[in-house]
Short mmCIF file of C-alpha atoms and ligand atoms in Angstrom, two decimals:
data_model
loop_
_atom_site.label_atom_id
_atom_site.label_comp_id
_atom_site.label_asym_id
_atom_site.label_seq_id
_atom_site.Cartn_x
_atom_site.Cartn_y
_atom_site.Cartn_z
CA MET A 1 47.70 16.49 68.57
CA THR A 2 50.03 17.90 65.31
CA ARG A 3 48.67 18.18 61.93
CA GLY A 4 51.50 15.90 61.04
CA GLU A 5 50.51 13.15 63.15
CA SER A 6 46.96 12.97 62.74
CA GLU A 7 47.62 12.77 58.55
CA HIS A 8 50.17 9.86 59.92
CA ARG A 9 47.37 7.52 61.50
CA ARG A 10 44.70 8.65 58.36
CA PRO A 11 44.71 5.23 56.12
CA ARG A 12 46.82 5.43 52.80
CA PRO A 13 44.03 5.20 49.89
CA GLY A 14 44.69 1.13 48.95
CA ALA A 15 46.27 -0.01 51.98
CA LYS A 16 44.74 -2.97 54.00
CA ARG A 17 42.29 -2.38 56.68
CA ARG A 18 43.94 -3.58 59.86
CA PRO A 19 41.71 -5.92 61.65
CA LYS A 20 39.71 -4.33 64.82
CA ARG A 21 39.05 -7.52 66.90
CA LEU A 22 37.05 -7.51 69.98
CA PRO A 23 39.13 -7.29 73.32
CA TYR A 24 38.10 -10.94 74.07
CA SER A 25 37.95 -12.47 70.99
CA ASP A 26 39.55 -13.03 67.39
CA ILE A 27 36.38 -11.69 65.98
CA ASP A 28 36.41 -8.51 63.74
CA PRO A 29 33.02 -6.62 63.61
CA SER A 30 33.98 -5.00 60.34
CA ARG A 31 34.13 -8.44 58.67
CA TRP A 32 30.47 -9.41 60.26
CA ARG A 33 29.53 -10.95 57.04
CA GLU A 34 32.10 -13.42 57.12
CA TYR A 35 30.60 -14.87 60.80
CA ASP A 36 27.62 -17.21 59.25
CA HIS A 37 28.96 -19.88 61.49
CA ILE A 38 28.05 -17.71 64.83
CA TRP A 39 24.92 -17.58 66.12
CA THR A 40 23.64 -14.65 67.52
CA ASP A 41 20.39 -15.45 67.89
CA SER A 42 19.03 -16.32 71.63
CA LEU A 43 17.23 -19.49 70.68
CA TRP A 44 19.51 -22.51 69.58
CA LEU A 45 17.33 -25.27 68.08
CA ILE A 46 20.53 -27.98 67.13
CA GLU A 47 19.21 -30.28 64.72
CA ALA A 48 22.49 -32.59 65.19
CA ARG A 49 25.10 -33.42 68.01
CA ASP A 50 28.34 -32.72 66.06
CA ARG A 51 30.27 -36.02 66.25
CA SER A 52 33.11 -34.51 64.30
CA GLY A 53 36.52 -33.64 65.30
CA GLY A 54 37.02 -35.97 68.92
CA HIS A 55 34.00 -36.13 69.51
CA ARG A 56 31.99 -38.66 70.97
CA PHE A 57 28.52 -39.47 71.96
CA ASP A 58 29.30 -42.18 75.31
CA TYR A 59 28.71 -39.92 78.43
CA HIS A 60 24.78 -39.03 79.54
CA GLY A 61 24.96 -35.85 80.27
CA ASN A 62 27.55 -34.13 78.49
CA PHE A 63 26.49 -31.30 76.34
CA VAL A 64 26.99 -31.08 72.66
CA PRO A 65 29.54 -29.44 71.12
CA GLN A 66 28.05 -26.79 69.44
CA ILE A 67 27.76 -24.58 72.98
CA ALA A 68 31.91 -25.28 73.24
CA THR A 69 32.55 -23.87 69.56
CA GLN A 70 29.68 -21.03 69.98
CA THR A 71 30.73 -19.48 73.24
CA PHE A 72 34.78 -20.36 73.00
CA LEU A 73 34.59 -18.20 69.20
CA ARG A 74 32.66 -15.83 70.66
CA TYR A 75 34.70 -15.23 74.16
CA THR A 76 37.92 -16.59 73.41
CA ARG A 77 40.32 -15.70 71.69
CA GLU A 78 43.17 -18.03 70.39
CA ASP A 79 45.52 -19.57 73.40
CA ASP A 80 43.34 -17.86 75.61
CA ILE A 81 42.66 -20.35 78.83
CA VAL A 82 39.61 -21.91 79.18
CA LEU A 83 38.54 -23.71 82.90
CA ASP A 84 35.95 -26.08 82.93
CA LEU A 85 34.69 -26.91 86.41
CA PHE A 86 32.81 -29.67 85.95
CA LEU A 87 34.33 -31.20 82.87
CA GLY A 88 32.54 -34.34 82.40
CA ALA A 89 33.10 -36.54 79.45
CA GLY A 90 35.59 -33.49 77.90
CA THR A 91 33.54 -32.16 75.59
CA SER A 92 34.96 -28.92 76.16
CA ALA A 93 38.57 -30.67 76.51
CA ILE A 94 37.84 -31.71 72.80
CA GLU A 95 36.96 -27.84 71.76
CA ALA A 96 39.51 -26.46 73.02
CA VAL A 97 41.87 -28.66 71.05
CA ARG A 98 40.05 -27.92 67.81
CA LEU A 99 39.73 -24.58 68.47
CA LYS A 100 43.52 -24.11 69.35
CA ARG A 101 42.53 -22.79 73.23
CA ARG A 102 44.52 -24.21 76.25
CA LEU A 103 42.29 -25.94 78.89
CA ILE A 104 42.36 -26.09 82.55
CA GLY A 105 39.52 -28.97 83.41
CA VAL A 106 38.37 -30.15 86.66
CA GLU A 107 36.35 -33.48 87.25
CA LEU A 108 35.65 -35.00 90.11
CA GLN A 109 35.41 -38.68 88.84
CA PRO A 110 39.15 -40.17 88.59
CA ASP A 111 38.12 -43.00 86.04
CA LEU A 112 36.65 -39.81 83.97
CA VAL A 113 39.61 -38.67 84.01
CA GLY A 114 41.62 -41.06 82.64
CA THR A 115 39.14 -41.43 79.37
CA VAL A 116 39.52 -37.50 78.91
CA ARG A 117 43.47 -37.86 79.30
CA ASP A 118 43.49 -40.60 76.81
CA ARG A 119 41.30 -38.57 74.54
CA ILE A 120 43.68 -35.74 74.33
CA PRO A 121 47.09 -35.55 72.09
CA PRO A 122 49.51 -36.36 74.05
CA THR A 123 51.75 -33.49 72.81
CA LEU A 124 49.31 -30.89 74.06
CA LEU A 125 48.29 -32.68 77.55
CA ASP A 126 50.02 -31.33 80.32
CA SER A 127 50.89 -28.19 78.67
CA ARG A 128 48.16 -27.09 76.54
CA ILE A 129 45.25 -28.78 77.93
CA HIS A 130 45.44 -29.67 81.48
CA ILE A 131 42.88 -32.36 83.02
CA LEU A 132 42.70 -32.25 87.15
CA GLN A 133 40.64 -35.06 89.49
CA GLY A 134 39.14 -33.04 92.14
CA ASP A 135 36.53 -31.96 94.14
CA SER A 136 35.91 -28.09 92.69
CA THR A 137 33.65 -26.96 95.75
CA LEU A 138 37.05 -27.14 97.76
CA ALA A 139 39.46 -23.91 97.89
CA ALA A 140 42.36 -26.90 97.32
CA THR A 141 41.19 -27.52 93.99
CA SER A 142 41.70 -23.80 93.20
CA ASP A 143 44.72 -23.60 94.56
CA ARG A 144 46.15 -26.43 92.56
CA VAL A 145 44.29 -24.56 89.52
CA ARG A 146 46.39 -21.63 89.99
CA GLY A 147 49.51 -23.45 90.52
CA VAL A 148 48.66 -25.16 86.91
CA LEU A 149 48.27 -21.30 85.31
CA ALA A 150 51.72 -20.12 87.19
CA THR A 151 53.39 -22.89 84.78
CA MET A 152 51.02 -21.00 82.16
CA GLY A 153 52.40 -18.14 83.24
CA THR A 154 49.25 -16.34 84.23
CA PRO A 155 46.98 -16.09 86.85
CA HIS A 156 43.79 -16.11 85.48
CA VAL A 157 41.76 -17.81 83.06
CA GLN A 158 39.97 -15.93 79.98
CA LEU A 159 36.51 -18.13 80.10
CA LEU A 160 34.83 -19.96 82.44
CA VAL A 161 32.56 -23.09 82.10
CA LEU A 162 30.22 -24.55 84.41
CA HIS A 163 27.96 -26.98 83.41
CA PRO A 164 27.08 -28.67 86.72
CA PRO A 165 24.86 -31.88 87.77
CA TYR A 166 20.69 -30.82 87.11
CA HIS A 167 20.96 -31.33 91.19
CA ASP A 168 19.95 -35.13 91.07
CA ILE A 169 18.05 -36.02 87.98
CA ILE A 170 21.62 -37.59 86.64
CA PRO A 171 23.72 -39.52 89.39
CA PHE A 172 26.74 -39.25 88.19
CA SER A 173 28.85 -41.25 90.97
CA SER A 174 28.11 -42.69 94.25
CA ASP A 175 30.79 -39.73 95.68
CA PRO A 176 29.25 -37.69 98.68
CA ALA A 177 31.25 -34.93 97.05
CA ASP A 178 29.56 -34.88 93.90
CA LEU A 179 26.84 -32.52 93.06
CA SER A 180 24.13 -34.91 91.94
CA ASN A 181 24.57 -36.04 95.33
CA ALA A 182 23.79 -32.91 97.71
CA PRO A 183 21.19 -34.25 100.05
CA ASN A 184 18.69 -31.26 99.55
CA LEU A 185 18.62 -28.11 96.82
CA GLU A 186 19.82 -25.73 99.39
CA ALA A 187 22.91 -27.83 99.77
CA PHE A 188 22.78 -28.43 96.16
CA LEU A 189 22.85 -24.28 95.03
CA ASP A 190 25.72 -23.93 98.01
CA ARG A 191 27.67 -26.18 96.52
CA PHE A 192 27.41 -24.81 93.04
CA GLU A 193 27.92 -21.26 94.17
CA ALA A 194 31.30 -22.50 96.52
CA VAL A 195 32.04 -23.42 92.51
CA ALA A 196 30.80 -21.07 91.03
CA ARG A 197 33.23 -18.41 93.44
CA HIS A 198 36.00 -20.23 92.69
CA GLY A 199 35.76 -19.59 89.05
CA PHE A 200 35.01 -16.18 89.51
CA ASP A 201 38.13 -15.23 91.42
CA LEU A 202 40.06 -16.84 88.64
CA LEU A 203 38.89 -15.52 85.74
CA ALA A 204 40.25 -12.18 84.25
CA PRO A 205 38.40 -9.16 84.92
CA GLY A 206 36.37 -8.16 81.70
CA ARG A 207 36.06 -11.80 80.72
CA PHE A 208 33.12 -13.95 80.40
CA ALA A 209 31.37 -17.31 81.87
CA VAL A 210 28.93 -19.39 80.41
CA LEU A 211 26.01 -21.72 82.74
CA VAL A 212 24.73 -24.63 81.07
CA ILE A 213 21.95 -25.39 83.33
CA GLY A 214 18.16 -26.93 83.18
CA ASP A 215 14.97 -27.11 85.52
CA LYS A 216 13.64 -30.01 86.94
CA TYR A 217 10.26 -31.38 88.32
CA ALA A 218 9.99 -33.22 91.78
CA ARG A 219 6.86 -34.15 93.64
CA GLY A 220 4.51 -32.44 91.14
CA GLU A 221 5.97 -28.80 91.33
CA LEU A 222 8.69 -27.26 88.53
CA VAL A 223 11.78 -26.75 90.54
CA PRO A 224 13.40 -23.70 88.73
CA LEU A 225 17.35 -24.83 89.19
CA SER A 226 18.15 -22.42 86.41
CA PHE A 227 16.61 -19.41 88.25
CA TYR A 228 17.90 -20.28 91.41
CA CYS A 229 21.26 -20.68 90.30
CA LEU A 230 21.37 -17.89 88.13
CA GLU A 231 20.48 -16.00 91.83
CA ARG A 232 23.99 -17.25 93.20
CA MET A 233 26.03 -16.60 90.22
CA GLN A 234 24.15 -12.63 90.79
CA ALA A 235 24.85 -12.67 94.41
CA ILE A 236 28.71 -13.67 93.50
CA GLY A 237 29.30 -10.63 91.55
CA PHE A 238 28.76 -11.92 87.67
CA ARG A 239 26.96 -9.39 85.57
CA PRO A 240 24.23 -11.37 83.16
CA LYS A 241 25.05 -10.34 79.67
CA ALA A 242 22.48 -13.07 77.56
CA ILE A 243 20.11 -16.05 78.13
CA VAL A 244 20.10 -18.44 75.45
CA VAL A 245 17.19 -20.98 75.52
CA LYS A 246 18.76 -24.17 73.77
CA ASP A 247 16.64 -27.35 72.73
CA ILE A 248 17.64 -30.69 74.36
CA THR A 249 16.04 -32.62 71.60
CA GLY A 250 19.94 -33.60 70.49
CA ASN A 251 20.59 -34.42 74.42
CA GLU A 252 18.41 -37.27 74.43
CA ILE A 253 19.34 -41.11 74.52
CA GLY A 254 16.57 -43.85 73.25
CA LYS A 255 13.60 -41.91 73.17
CA GLY A 256 10.58 -44.28 71.33
CA ARG A 257 8.47 -45.63 74.08
CA ALA A 258 9.24 -43.46 76.38
CA SER A 259 7.94 -40.35 74.99
CA ASN A 260 4.90 -41.49 75.17
CA LEU A 261 4.53 -42.75 78.69
CA TRP A 262 6.21 -38.60 79.40
CA ARG A 263 3.01 -37.48 77.20
CA TYR A 264 0.80 -39.13 79.06
CA ARG A 265 2.41 -38.10 81.98
CA ALA A 266 2.44 -34.82 81.05
CA LEU A 267 -1.85 -34.74 79.91
CA ALA A 268 -2.40 -36.22 83.42
CA GLY A 269 -0.29 -34.19 85.85
CA GLY A 270 -0.77 -30.92 83.84
CA PHE A 271 2.86 -30.42 83.29
CA TYR A 272 4.95 -29.71 80.33
CA ILE A 273 7.71 -31.73 78.66
CA PHE A 274 11.35 -30.17 78.98
CA LYS A 275 12.47 -29.54 75.62
CA HIS A 276 15.05 -26.98 76.28
CA GLU A 277 18.15 -26.02 78.67
CA TYR A 278 19.85 -22.30 79.35
CA VAL A 279 23.02 -21.30 77.91
CA MET A 280 23.37 -18.19 80.40
CA ILE A 281 26.36 -16.08 79.47
CA TRP A 282 27.96 -13.76 82.33
CA ARG A 283 30.69 -11.37 82.67
CA LYS A 284 33.06 -10.41 85.66
CA PRO A 285 33.15 -6.38 86.10
C1 SAM B 301 26.25 -32.60 83.41
S1 SAM B 301 28.24 -33.29 83.84
C2 SAM B 301 29.60 -32.13 82.92
C3 SAM B 301 29.18 -32.51 81.22
C4 SAM B 301 30.14 -31.67 80.25
N1 SAM B 301 29.52 -30.66 80.16
C5 SAM B 301 30.62 -32.56 79.40
O1 SAM B 301 30.07 -32.31 78.31
O2 SAM B 301 31.14 -33.99 79.34
C6 SAM B 301 28.51 -32.54 85.65
C7 SAM B 301 30.16 -33.23 85.81
O3 SAM B 301 30.13 -32.88 87.54
C8 SAM B 301 31.06 -33.56 87.77
N2 SAM B 301 31.05 -33.29 89.22
C9 SAM B 301 29.84 -34.00 90.11
N3 SAM B 301 30.52 -32.59 91.32
C10 SAM B 301 31.51 -32.45 91.41
C11 SAM B 301 32.37 -31.53 92.19
N4 SAM B 301 31.77 -31.29 93.17
N5 SAM B 301 33.90 -31.68 91.26
C12 SAM B 301 34.10 -31.72 90.36
N6 SAM B 301 32.75 -31.96 89.28
C13 SAM B 301 31.96 -32.85 90.26
C14 SAM B 301 30.20 -35.22 87.15
O4 SAM B 301 30.66 -36.19 88.05
C15 SAM B 301 29.88 -34.30 86.16
O5 SAM B 301 30.77 -35.54 85.38
#
């Protein structure tokens, strides 16, 4: 570098500092004091579900919008494409609209797909927000996602969201392709891995995936679904970035009398009542 060039690069006194964004978000670390709204602790105690910005709470099994808010702000830029392969009632689609991200969502249940489509502003539907009905375990569904990506002018998404059923603890539908109807744990994990593998292939290298998952009890034993899914994610090639423990109090509907029953069962059975689930952050190398 010549002397002239180095002088050219030095900022002039009084010149405005250029924002130094991270390669995968709009966050400028040099302005770190301005990001009070972005969480960096690994324990999320969420007092109340965010009901603003079009979020409604009428689907058992949806996640709190704050999961989408935090991870979209942290791991995507405006206009980036989020892929949610278990879209459910569309929490991530609503949040993508609010935060000016694009999204492709896949959900198995046709009636849910209709409901979510009705919630998306018509000007964005099928241009910035794409909602597909399909079975995310299938290669044919991935091909349809690739087709949509082609219309958006890119081969890859910039964030993958995976919020599968926690095996059979909530039966989501009677469709045999539904992961909540997997006949046993191995079948559930194999199907989960198939979906995550399609997501891996569709994700841009260097970008992130969010897995929201909890554990369950069966026949007096803990079934650590989260840990089994973690192993499958690693087997696919995802690299672990962070594990957040999130309280699930905000998810619970109709506590009250049932909570006394659970307390009795826990005391009598020697187990602990679940109060947490995991938000795992992964990176594709
Ligand atoms: C835990 S919920 C996701 C909730 C979502 N995060 C939300 O906030 O509404 C899991 C969803 O996966 C869907 N599902 C189950 N098996 C599927 C499959 N093979 N392909 C696509 N979606 C599936 C279920 O119908 C259910 O809506």
